[in-house]
């Protein structure tokens, strides 16, 4: 019996020993698989470039978008490349993160900073191949902001985080924030909240690059769309309109890009654009499936647009067009007078002239200010338009133009004060952009002069002008003329108000109602010879001079008879 008990006791000891080894082995194996991989390209990226690589996890890695100098401190995170995420810890304590990366600087090592809740930890990456660096850092219970920042060349593939840690996402089933999308060469904002785990960031303006895809600024959303999704809202802002435009190019599932027009009136304000059901479907969106939706700036003159989010919607949205304010278009090639320029025809189907023709090849001029333009514009090329105004006031004149000059000046007038217009490059001699000025028009018939380039080194092609009454300006016409520069009023620039008789007003109304611009048979060639500074025709000046001479002659004759 004792023998049996002894055997049973030994068996229990052996069983416990074997079990302990088995448990220990299981703990070892379990510990090896408790790390979860977070791809760097799936983190929140600032000024980073996503690149493809056959040796990378998921086929991609992230690196600096341009050569950046080594910084003494990492205080200005907005100036350098970083990857950010928010990790939630079940309990407070020290946790080891595994950074998988490669030194591509050509030197012996590169310096990194790993921030956890704003506290920096130094990390060095040595060698020339992919390596995994373990960094042990303190986490607080709850949400923790983790930022991996670097300034030297390096390939950054993924971060492993251990058991007890999870990734926090602000995006939901249908709403996806832009700062959590795959960002390529995009800067995050606001810059003061990077270490705040509760901050909702957004992107800086998406930059344009016409080169390879890896150099283009873009935001790519990967969404799991329900079967009932029919439309999408785009949360965005415009920091600057260029040539009157604010646009993005959208492609879905790698298909053909669709231009999303975001032109409007508000700047630096959060706005929402509804992507219609038709636009979404035509672009290749598939309800009930996973979709990749990419936004980028499609042209150098498409304005400066930043993103907040996209939100999938289950309602049908019809396509709408922005209501256009009433305006009259006057083609450059059909202008009343073209002086120092030539009418030209489009040479290819790619040119975007409104009537397949334009005016260009202006003679060189050197005009530093409008005061140097002589009274009859004889020292500068110009186009003179004959326009009609239904009421007196200030009108917005929009120039349709094309140039490759980076910053050139032209001048616009209606016979009162000159307005300066700065024309930015439209990136092509035939890519039409827009810029605006304000002029004062009296009721009835008017003339508008637009000069050609005022510098001998510049060149411009004109397509048209659009003229519309500025209803919202509420401008005091007795004091100022609005200039182009930021829409500010020019101080102390007086406008000469013309006194119009009741009969003249009645005649002007009748002329406009009957579209008298084209039907007026009373026009003579002398009408075109008005002075753009005085608004007085040369013929009238001649008549006045003749009358004055006659009066003087009669007076002199009477004096002779009296004597």
Coordinates of C-alpha atoms in Angstrom, one line a residue:
X1 CA 0.0 0.0 0.0
X2 CA 2.9 2.3 0.9
X3 CA 4.5 1.4 -2.3
X4 CA 1.4 2.3 -4.2
X5 CA 1.1 5.6 -2.4
X6 CA 4.8 6.3 -3.1
X7 CA 4.3 5.6 -6.8
X8 CA 1.2 7.8 -6.9
X9 CA 3.1 10.6 -5.2
X10 CA 6.0 10.3 -7.6
X11 CA 3.5 10.3 -10.5
X12 CA 1.8 13.4 -9.3
X13 CA 5.2 15.2 -8.9
X14 CA 6.1 14.1 -12.5
X15 CA 2.7 15.2 -13.8
X16 CA 3.1 18.6 -12.1
X17 CA 6.6 19.0 -13.5
X18 CA 5.6 18.2 -17.0
X19 CA 2.5 20.4 -16.7
X20 CA 4.7 23.3 -15.5
X21 CA 7.0 22.8 -18.4
X22 CA 4.1 22.7 -20.8
X23 CA 2.6 25.8 -19.3
X24 CA 6.0 27.5 -19.4
X25 CA 6.3 26.6 -23.0
X26 CA 2.8 27.8 -23.7
X27 CA 3.6 31.1 -22.0
X28 CA 6.8 31.5 -24.1
X29 CA 4.9 30.7 -27.3
X30 CA 2.0 33.0 -26.2
X31 CA 4.4 35.8 -25.4
X32 CA 5.9 35.6 -28.9
X33 CA 2.6 36.1 -30.6
X34 CA 1.2 38.8 -28.4
X35 CA 2.6 41.6 -30.5
X36 CA 0.2 43.2 -33.0
X37 CA 1.5 44.8 -36.1
X38 CA 0.6 48.4 -37.0
X39 CA 1.8 49.4 -40.5
X40 CA 3.5 52.8 -40.6
X41 CA 1.5 53.8 -43.7
X42 CA -1.7 53.3 -41.6
X43 CA -0.6 55.8 -39.0
X44 CA -1.2 59.5 -39.1
X45 CA 1.5 60.9 -41.4
X46 CA 3.1 64.3 -41.5
X47 CA 5.3 65.3 -44.5
X48 CA 6.0 61.7 -45.3
X49 CA 6.1 59.8 -48.6
X50 CA 4.5 56.3 -49.0
X51 CA 6.6 54.1 -51.2
X52 CA 6.2 50.6 -52.5
X53 CA 8.8 47.9 -51.8
X54 CA 8.9 44.2 -52.4
X55 CA 10.7 43.5 -49.1
X56 CA 8.2 45.6 -47.1
X57 CA 5.4 44.4 -44.9
X58 CA 2.2 44.8 -46.9
X59 CA 4.4 45.9 -49.8
X60 CA 4.9 49.5 -48.5
X61 CA 7.1 51.6 -46.3
X62 CA 7.3 55.3 -45.4
X63 CA 10.2 57.7 -45.6
X64 CA 10.9 61.5 -45.4
X65 CA 9.4 63.3 -48.4
X66 CA 12.6 65.3 -48.9
X67 CA 16.1 65.6 -47.4
X68 CA 15.7 67.2 -44.0
X69 CA 18.6 68.6 -41.9
X70 CA 19.3 67.1 -38.5
X71 CA 17.5 69.2 -35.8
X72 CA 18.9 69.9 -32.4
X73 CA 15.4 69.5 -31.0
X74 CA 12.2 68.0 -32.2
X75 CA 10.0 70.8 -30.8
X76 CA 8.7 71.9 -34.2
X77 CA 7.1 68.6 -35.3
X78 CA 5.3 70.3 -38.2
X79 CA 8.7 70.9 -39.9
X80 CA 9.7 67.2 -40.0
X81 CA 8.4 63.8 -40.9
X82 CA 6.5 61.9 -38.3
X83 CA 4.0 59.1 -37.9
X84 CA 1.4 59.4 -35.1
X85 CA -1.1 57.1 -33.5
X86 CA -3.2 56.9 -30.3
X87 CA -2.8 53.7 -28.3
X88 CA -5.0 52.7 -25.4
X89 CA -3.5 50.9 -22.4
X90 CA -5.6 48.7 -20.2
X91 CA -3.4 49.4 -17.2
X92 CA -0.6 51.9 -16.6
X93 CA 2.9 50.6 -16.8
X94 CA 6.0 50.1 -19.0
X95 CA 5.4 48.6 -22.4
X96 CA 7.9 47.6 -25.1
X97 CA 7.3 48.8 -28.7
X98 CA 9.1 47.2 -31.6
X99 CA 10.1 49.6 -34.4
X100 CA 10.9 47.8 -37.7
X101 CA 12.9 50.1 -40.0
X102 CA 16.0 50.5 -42.1
X103 CA 18.8 53.1 -42.2
X104 CA 19.0 54.6 -45.7
X105 CA 21.0 57.7 -44.8
X106 CA 24.4 56.3 -46.0
X107 CA 25.8 56.9 -42.5
X108 CA 26.4 54.6 -39.6
X109 CA 23.1 55.5 -37.9
X110 CA 20.1 57.8 -37.9
X111 CA 18.6 59.5 -34.9
X112 CA 14.9 59.1 -34.1
X113 CA 12.6 60.4 -31.4
X114 CA 9.8 58.4 -30.0
X115 CA 7.3 60.6 -28.1
X116 CA 4.8 59.1 -25.7
X117 CA 2.4 61.7 -24.4
X118 CA 4.9 64.5 -25.3
X119 CA 7.9 62.9 -23.5
X120 CA 10.8 62.2 -25.9
X121 CA 12.8 59.0 -26.0
X122 CA 16.0 58.7 -28.1
X123 CA 16.2 55.9 -30.6
X124 CA 19.2 55.0 -32.9
X125 CA 18.9 53.0 -36.0
X126 CA 22.1 51.4 -37.2
X127 CA 23.2 49.1 -40.0
X128 CA 22.0 49.1 -43.6
X129 CA 19.3 46.4 -43.6
X130 CA 15.9 46.2 -41.9
X131 CA 16.2 45.7 -38.2
X132 CA 13.8 45.8 -35.2
X133 CA 14.6 48.1 -32.3
X134 CA 12.9 47.5 -29.0
X135 CA 12.0 50.6 -27.0
X136 CA 10.4 50.4 -23.5
X137 CA 8.3 53.4 -22.6
X138 CA 5.8 54.3 -19.8
X139 CA 2.1 54.3 -20.7
X140 CA -0.7 55.8 -18.6
X141 CA -4.0 54.0 -18.3
X142 CA -6.3 55.0 -21.1
X143 CA -5.3 56.8 -24.3
X144 CA -1.7 57.6 -25.1
X145 CA -0.3 59.6 -28.0
X146 CA 2.6 57.9 -29.7
X147 CA 4.7 59.8 -32.3
X148 CA 7.7 58.5 -34.2
X149 CA 9.7 61.4 -35.6
X150 CA 12.8 61.4 -37.8
X151 CA 14.9 63.8 -39.9
X152 CA 17.3 61.5 -41.8
X153 CA 16.7 59.1 -44.6
X154 CA 15.2 55.9 -43.5
X155 CA 12.6 53.3 -44.4
X156 CA 10.0 52.8 -41.7
X157 CA 7.9 49.7 -42.1
X158 CA 5.8 48.9 -39.0
X159 CA 5.5 49.1 -35.2
X160 CA 4.6 46.1 -33.1
X161 CA 2.6 46.9 -29.9
X162 CA 2.2 44.3 -27.1
X163 CA -0.8 42.7 -25.4
X164 CA -2.8 45.1 -23.3
X165 CA -2.5 47.8 -25.9
X166 CA -5.0 48.6 -28.7
X167 CA -5.2 51.2 -31.5
X168 CA -7.7 54.0 -30.9
X169 CA -9.5 55.2 -34.1
X170 CA -11.7 58.3 -34.2
X171 CA -13.2 57.2 -37.6
X172 CA -16.5 55.3 -37.4
X173 CA -18.3 53.0 -39.7
X174 CA -19.4 55.7 -42.1
X175 CA -17.3 58.7 -41.1
X176 CA -13.6 58.7 -41.9
X177 CA -11.3 61.5 -40.7
X178 CA -8.7 62.7 -43.2
X179 CA -5.8 62.6 -40.6
X180 CA -6.4 58.9 -40.2
X181 CA -6.3 58.2 -44.0
X182 CA -3.2 57.3 -45.9
X183 CA -1.5 60.7 -46.4
X184 CA 1.2 61.2 -48.9
X185 CA 3.3 64.4 -48.8
X186 CA 0.6 66.2 -46.7
X187 CA 1.1 68.3 -43.6
X188 CA -1.2 67.8 -40.6
X189 CA -2.9 70.7 -38.7
X190 CA -3.4 72.2 -36.2
X191 CA 0.3 72.0 -35.2
X192 CA -0.4 72.7 -31.4
X193 CA -2.3 69.5 -30.8
X194 CA 0.0 66.7 -31.9
X195 CA 0.5 65.4 -28.3
X196 CA -3.2 65.7 -27.4
X197 CA -4.7 62.2 -27.7
X198 CA -8.2 63.7 -28.0
X199 CA -7.5 66.2 -30.7
X200 CA -9.2 65.9 -34.1
X201 CA -6.6 67.0 -36.6
X202 CA -7.1 67.9 -40.3
X203 CA -4.8 68.2 -43.2
X204 CA -2.9 71.2 -44.6
X205 CA -3.6 72.1 -48.2
X206 CA -2.9 69.2 -50.5
X207 CA 0.1 70.2 -52.6
X208 CA 0.3 69.6 -56.4
X209 CA 3.0 67.7 -58.2
X210 CA 2.8 66.6 -61.8
X211 CA 5.5 63.9 -61.4
X212 CA 5.4 60.3 -60.2
X213 CA 2.6 59.3 -57.9
X214 CA 4.9 59.0 -54.9
X215 CA 5.7 62.7 -55.1
X216 CA 2.1 63.8 -55.3
X217 CA 0.2 65.1 -52.3
X218 CA -2.8 62.9 -51.7
X219 CA -5.3 61.5 -49.1
X220 CA -6.5 57.9 -49.6
X221 CA -9.5 56.6 -47.6
X222 CA -10.2 52.9 -47.4
X223 CA -13.8 52.4 -46.5
X224 CA -16.1 49.4 -45.9
X225 CA -19.3 50.6 -47.6
X226 CA -22.7 49.3 -46.6
X227 CA -25.0 48.1 -49.3
X228 CA -27.3 51.1 -48.7
X229 CA -24.6 53.8 -49.4
X230 CA -25.6 56.1 -52.2
X231 CA -23.7 59.4 -51.7
X232 CA -20.9 61.0 -49.7
X233 CA -20.1 64.2 -47.9
X234 CA -16.7 65.8 -48.1
X235 CA -15.6 68.0 -45.2
X236 CA -13.0 70.5 -46.5
X237 CA -11.8 74.1 -46.4
X238 CA -10.2 76.5 -48.9
X239 CA -7.3 78.6 -47.8
X240 CA -6.8 80.3 -51.2
X241 CA -8.6 80.4 -54.5
X242 CA -6.3 80.5 -57.6
X243 CA -7.7 81.9 -60.8
X244 CA -11.1 81.8 -59.1
X245 CA -10.8 78.0 -58.7
X246 CA -10.8 75.5 -55.8
X247 CA -10.7 71.9 -57.1
X248 CA -9.7 68.4 -56.2
X249 CA -9.4 65.3 -58.3
X250 CA -11.1 62.2 -56.9
X251 CA -10.5 58.6 -58.0
X252 CA -12.2 55.5 -56.7
X253 CA -10.7 52.0 -56.8
X254 CA -7.9 53.2 -59.1
X255 CA -10.3 54.5 -61.8
X256 CA -10.3 57.6 -63.8
X257 CA -10.1 60.9 -61.9
X258 CA -13.2 63.1 -61.5
X259 CA -12.8 66.8 -60.9
X260 CA -14.7 67.9 -57.7
X261 CA -15.4 71.6 -58.0
X262 CA -15.2 73.3 -54.6
X263 CA -15.3 76.9 -55.8
X264 CA -17.2 79.2 -53.5
X265 CA -16.9 82.4 -51.5
X266 CA -15.7 81.4 -48.0
X267 CA -12.1 81.0 -47.1
X268 CA -10.6 79.2 -44.1
X269 CA -14.0 78.0 -43.1
X270 CA -15.1 74.3 -42.6
X271 CA -17.4 73.5 -45.5
X272 CA -19.2 70.4 -46.8
X273 CA -19.6 69.3 -50.4
X274 CA -22.1 66.6 -51.2
X275 CA -20.8 64.1 -53.8
X276 CA -23.9 63.2 -55.8
X277 CA -25.1 59.6 -56.3
X278 CA -24.3 59.8 -60.0
X279 CA -20.8 61.2 -59.5
X280 CA -20.0 58.6 -57.0
X281 CA -21.3 55.8 -59.2
X282 CA -19.7 57.1 -62.4
X283 CA -16.4 57.2 -60.5
X284 CA -16.5 53.5 -59.8
X285 CA -17.9 53.4 -56.2
X286 CA -19.3 50.0 -55.2
X287 CA -21.9 49.8 -52.4
X288 CA -21.6 46.8 -50.1
X289 CA -17.8 46.4 -50.8
X290 CA -14.5 47.8 -49.7
X291 CA -13.5 50.9 -51.7
X292 CA -10.4 53.1 -51.8
X293 CA -11.2 56.8 -52.4
X294 CA -8.3 59.1 -53.3
X295 CA -8.2 62.8 -53.4
X296 CA -5.3 64.9 -54.8
X297 CA -4.7 68.4 -56.2
X298 CA -5.1 67.9 -60.0
X299 CA -3.5 71.1 -61.2
X300 CA -1.1 73.8 -60.2
X301 CA -3.9 76.4 -60.4
X302 CA -6.6 74.4 -58.6
X303 CA -6.5 76.5 -55.4
X304 CA -5.3 75.4 -51.9
X305 CA -7.7 72.9 -50.4
X306 CA -7.4 70.9 -47.1
X307 CA -9.6 68.0 -45.8
X308 CA -11.4 67.2 -42.6
X309 CA -13.3 64.0 -43.4
X310 CA -15.5 62.0 -45.7
X311 CA -18.9 60.6 -44.6
X312 CA -20.8 57.9 -46.4
X313 CA -24.5 58.6 -46.7
X314 CA -27.5 56.3 -47.4
X315 CA -29.6 59.0 -49.1
X316 CA -29.8 59.8 -52.8
X317 CA -28.2 63.2 -53.7
X318 CA -29.1 64.7 -57.1
X319 CA -26.4 66.6 -59.0
X320 CA -26.7 70.3 -58.5
X321 CA -25.0 73.2 -60.1
X322 CA -24.0 76.4 -58.3
X323 CA -26.4 79.2 -59.2
X324 CA -24.4 81.7 -61.3
X325 CA -24.8 85.4 -60.8
X326 CA -26.0 87.3 -63.8
X327 CA -23.1 88.4 -65.9
X328 CA -22.3 89.3 -69.5
X329 CA -19.4 87.8 -71.3
X330 CA -17.4 89.7 -73.9
X331 CA -15.0 87.7 -76.0
X332 CA -11.5 89.2 -76.4
X333 CA -11.3 88.5 -80.1
X334 CA -14.7 90.3 -80.6
X335 CA -13.6 93.4 -78.6
X336 CA -14.4 96.9 -79.9
X337 CA -10.7 97.6 -80.4
X338 CA -7.5 95.5 -80.2
X339 CA -4.4 97.6 -80.0
X340 CA -0.9 96.1 -80.0
X341 CA -2.2 92.5 -79.9
X342 CA -3.3 89.9 -82.4
X343 CA -6.3 87.6 -82.7
X344 CA -5.2 83.9 -82.6
X345 CA -6.9 80.6 -83.2
X346 CA -6.6 77.4 -81.2
X347 CA -4.0 75.0 -82.6
X348 CA -5.2 71.8 -80.9
X349 CA -8.2 70.3 -79.2
X350 CA -6.5 70.5 -75.8
X351 CA -6.7 74.3 -75.8
X352 CA -9.6 75.5 -73.7
X353 CA -10.5 78.9 -75.3
X354 CA -14.2 79.6 -74.9
X355 CA -14.7 80.3 -78.6
X356 CA -11.6 78.4 -79.9
X357 CA -9.8 81.8 -80.3
X358 CA -8.0 84.4 -78.2
X359 CA -5.9 87.6 -78.3
X360 CA -2.2 87.5 -77.7
X361 CA 1.2 88.6 -79.0
X362 CA 1.0 92.0 -77.4
X363 CA 3.8 94.5 -78.1
X364 CA 6.3 94.8 -75.2
X365 CA 5.7 97.6 -72.7
X366 CA 7.4 98.9 -69.7
X367 CA 4.8 100.5 -67.4
X368 CA 5.7 100.6 -63.7
X369 CA 2.5 102.3 -62.6
X370 CA -0.8 103.3 -64.2
X371 CA 0.2 107.0 -64.0
X372 CA 2.8 106.2 -66.7
X373 CA 0.1 105.1 -69.2
X374 CA -0.6 108.0 -71.4
X375 CA -4.0 109.5 -71.9
X376 CA -4.8 107.4 -75.0
X377 CA -3.0 104.2 -74.2
X378 CA -0.5 104.7 -77.0
X379 CA 2.4 103.3 -75.0
X380 CA 0.9 100.0 -74.0
X381 CA -1.1 97.3 -75.8
X382 CA -4.8 97.0 -74.8
X383 CA -8.2 95.6 -75.5
X384 CA -11.2 97.9 -75.4
X385 CA -14.6 96.4 -74.7
X386 CA -17.9 98.2 -75.3
X387 CA -20.3 97.1 -72.5
X388 CA -23.7 98.1 -71.2
X389 CA -24.8 98.6 -67.6
X390 CA -28.4 98.4 -66.4
X391 CA -27.6 100.6 -63.4
X392 CA -24.7 102.8 -62.2
X393 CA -22.3 101.3 -59.7
X394 CA -19.3 99.1 -59.3
X395 CA -19.0 96.0 -61.4
X396 CA -16.7 93.0 -61.1
X397 CA -14.7 92.4 -64.2
X398 CA -13.3 88.9 -64.4
X399 CA -10.4 88.4 -66.9
X400 CA -10.1 85.0 -68.6
X401 CA -6.4 84.7 -69.4
X402 CA -3.5 82.3 -69.8
X403 CA 0.2 82.8 -69.0
X404 CA 3.3 81.0 -67.8
X405 CA 4.7 84.2 -66.1
X406 CA 4.7 83.7 -62.4
X407 CA 3.5 87.1 -61.3
X408 CA 2.7 89.8 -63.8
X409 CA 0.6 93.0 -63.6
X410 CA -1.9 94.4 -65.9
X411 CA -4.4 97.3 -65.5
X412 CA -8.1 97.8 -66.0
X413 CA -10.2 100.9 -66.2
X414 CA -13.6 102.1 -67.3
X415 CA -12.5 105.7 -67.9
X416 CA -12.1 106.6 -64.2
X417 CA -9.5 105.1 -62.0
X418 CA -7.1 102.3 -63.0
X419 CA -7.2 99.0 -61.1
X420 CA -4.2 96.8 -60.9
X421 CA -4.6 93.1 -61.5
X422 CA -1.9 90.6 -60.5
X423 CA -2.0 87.5 -62.8
X424 CA -0.5 84.3 -61.5
X425 CA 0.8 81.5 -63.7
X426 CA -1.9 79.2 -65.2
X427 CA 0.8 76.6 -65.9
X428 CA 0.3 76.8 -69.6
X429 CA -0.1 79.4 -72.4
X430 CA -3.5 77.8 -73.2
X431 CA -4.8 76.8 -69.7
X432 CA -7.4 79.5 -69.0
X433 CA -7.5 80.9 -65.5
X434 CA -9.3 83.9 -64.0
X435 CA -8.6 87.1 -62.0
X436 CA -10.8 90.0 -61.1
X437 CA -10.9 93.7 -60.7
X438 CA -13.6 96.2 -59.9
X439 CA -14.6 99.2 -62.1
X440 CA -17.2 101.9 -61.9
X441 CA -19.8 101.9 -64.7
X442 CA -22.4 104.6 -65.4
X443 CA -25.9 103.5 -66.5
X444 CA -25.9 102.8 -70.2
X445 CA -23.0 102.4 -72.6
X446 CA -19.5 102.1 -71.2
X447 CA -16.0 101.2 -72.3
X448 CA -13.6 99.0 -70.4
X449 CA -9.8 99.0 -71.2
X450 CA -7.6 96.0 -70.3
X451 CA -3.9 96.5 -70.9
X452 CA -1.6 93.8 -72.1
X453 CA 1.6 93.0 -70.2
X454 CA 3.2 96.0 -68.5
X455 CA 6.6 94.4 -68.3
X456 CA 8.8 93.6 -71.4
X457 CA 9.6 90.2 -69.9
X458 CA 5.9 89.1 -69.5
X459 CA 3.4 87.6 -71.9
X460 CA -0.3 87.0 -71.6
X461 CA -3.2 85.6 -73.8
X462 CA -6.7 86.9 -73.2
X463 CA -9.9 84.8 -73.8
X464 CA -12.8 87.0 -72.4
X465 CA -14.1 89.3 -69.7
X466 CA -17.1 88.6 -67.6
X467 CA -18.9 91.7 -66.2
X468 CA -21.4 91.5 -63.3
X469 CA -22.9 94.1 -61.0
X470 CA -21.4 93.8 -57.5
X471 CA -24.6 93.8 -55.5
X472 CA -23.0 92.9 -52.2
X473 CA -20.3 95.5 -52.4
X474 CA -22.3 98.4 -51.0
X475 CA -19.6 100.7 -52.2
X476 CA -19.7 104.5 -51.6
X477 CA -19.3 105.6 -55.2
X478 CA -18.4 109.1 -54.1
X479 CA -15.1 108.0 -52.4
X480 CA -13.3 104.9 -53.5
X481 CA -12.7 102.4 -56.2
X482 CA -12.1 98.8 -55.2
X483 CA -8.9 97.4 -56.3
X484 CA -7.9 93.7 -56.7
X485 CA -5.4 93.6 -53.9
X486 CA -7.2 91.5 -51.3
X487 CA -10.5 93.3 -52.1
X488 CA -9.4 96.3 -50.2
X489 CA -10.5 99.8 -51.0
X490 CA -7.9 102.2 -52.3
X491 CA -7.8 105.2 -50.1
X492 CA -8.4 108.7 -51.4
X493 CA -9.1 107.6 -54.9
X494 CA -11.9 109.9 -56.1
X495 CA -14.4 109.0 -58.7
X496 CA -15.9 111.6 -61.0
X497 CA -19.7 111.2 -60.9
X498 CA -21.3 112.0 -64.2
X499 CA -24.6 113.9 -64.2
X500 CA -27.0 112.1 -66.4
X501 CA -30.2 113.8 -67.5
X502 CA -33.6 112.1 -67.2
X503 CA -33.8 112.0 -71.0
X504 CA -30.4 110.3 -71.2
X505 CA -31.4 107.7 -68.6
X506 CA -34.6 106.9 -70.5
X507 CA -32.7 106.5 -73.7
X508 CA -30.1 104.3 -72.0
X509 CA -32.9 102.0 -70.6
X510 CA -34.4 101.7 -74.0
X511 CA -31.0 101.0 -75.5
X512 CA -30.3 98.2 -73.1
X513 CA -33.7 96.6 -73.4
X514 CA -33.3 96.4 -77.2
X515 CA -29.7 95.0 -76.9
X516 CA -28.5 98.2 -78.6
X517 CA -24.9 97.2 -78.4
X518 CA -25.1 95.3 -81.6
X519 CA -28.1 97.1 -83.1
X520 CA -26.9 100.7 -82.7
X521 CA -26.4 102.0 -86.2
X522 CA -25.4 105.5 -84.9
X523 CA -22.0 104.3 -83.8
X524 CA -19.1 105.9 -85.6
X525 CA -15.3 105.2 -85.6
X526 CA -14.8 108.3 -83.5
X527 CA -16.6 106.6 -80.6
X528 CA -13.7 104.3 -80.2
X529 CA -11.3 107.2 -79.7
X530 CA -12.3 108.0 -76.1
X531 CA -9.7 108.9 -73.6
X532 CA -9.6 106.1 -70.9
X533 CA -8.8 108.8 -68.3
X534 CA -11.5 111.4 -69.1
X535 CA -14.1 109.4 -70.9
X536 CA -14.3 112.2 -73.5
X537 CA -14.2 111.4 -77.2
X538 CA -11.5 113.0 -79.4
X539 CA -14.3 114.2 -81.8
X540 CA -16.0 116.1 -79.0
X541 CA -12.7 117.7 -78.0
X542 CA -12.3 118.7 -81.7
X543 CA -15.8 120.3 -81.9
X544 CA -15.2 122.1 -78.6
X545 CA -11.9 123.5 -79.9
X546 CA -13.6 124.7 -83.1
X547 CA -16.4 126.4 -81.3
X548 CA -14.0 128.1 -78.9
X549 CA -12.0 129.4 -82.0
X550 CA -15.2 130.7 -83.6
X551 CA -16.3 132.5 -80.4
X552 CA -12.8 134.1 -80.1
X553 CA -12.9 135.1 -83.8
X554 CA -16.3 136.8 -83.5
X555 CA -15.3 138.6 -80.3
X556 CA -12.1 139.8 -82.0
X557 CA -14.1 141.0 -85.1
X558 CA -16.6 143.0 -82.9
X559 CA -13.6 144.6 -81.2
X560 CA -12.2 145.7 -84.5
X561 CA -15.5 147.2 -85.6
X562 CA -15.9 149.1 -82.4
X563 CA -12.5 150.6 -82.6

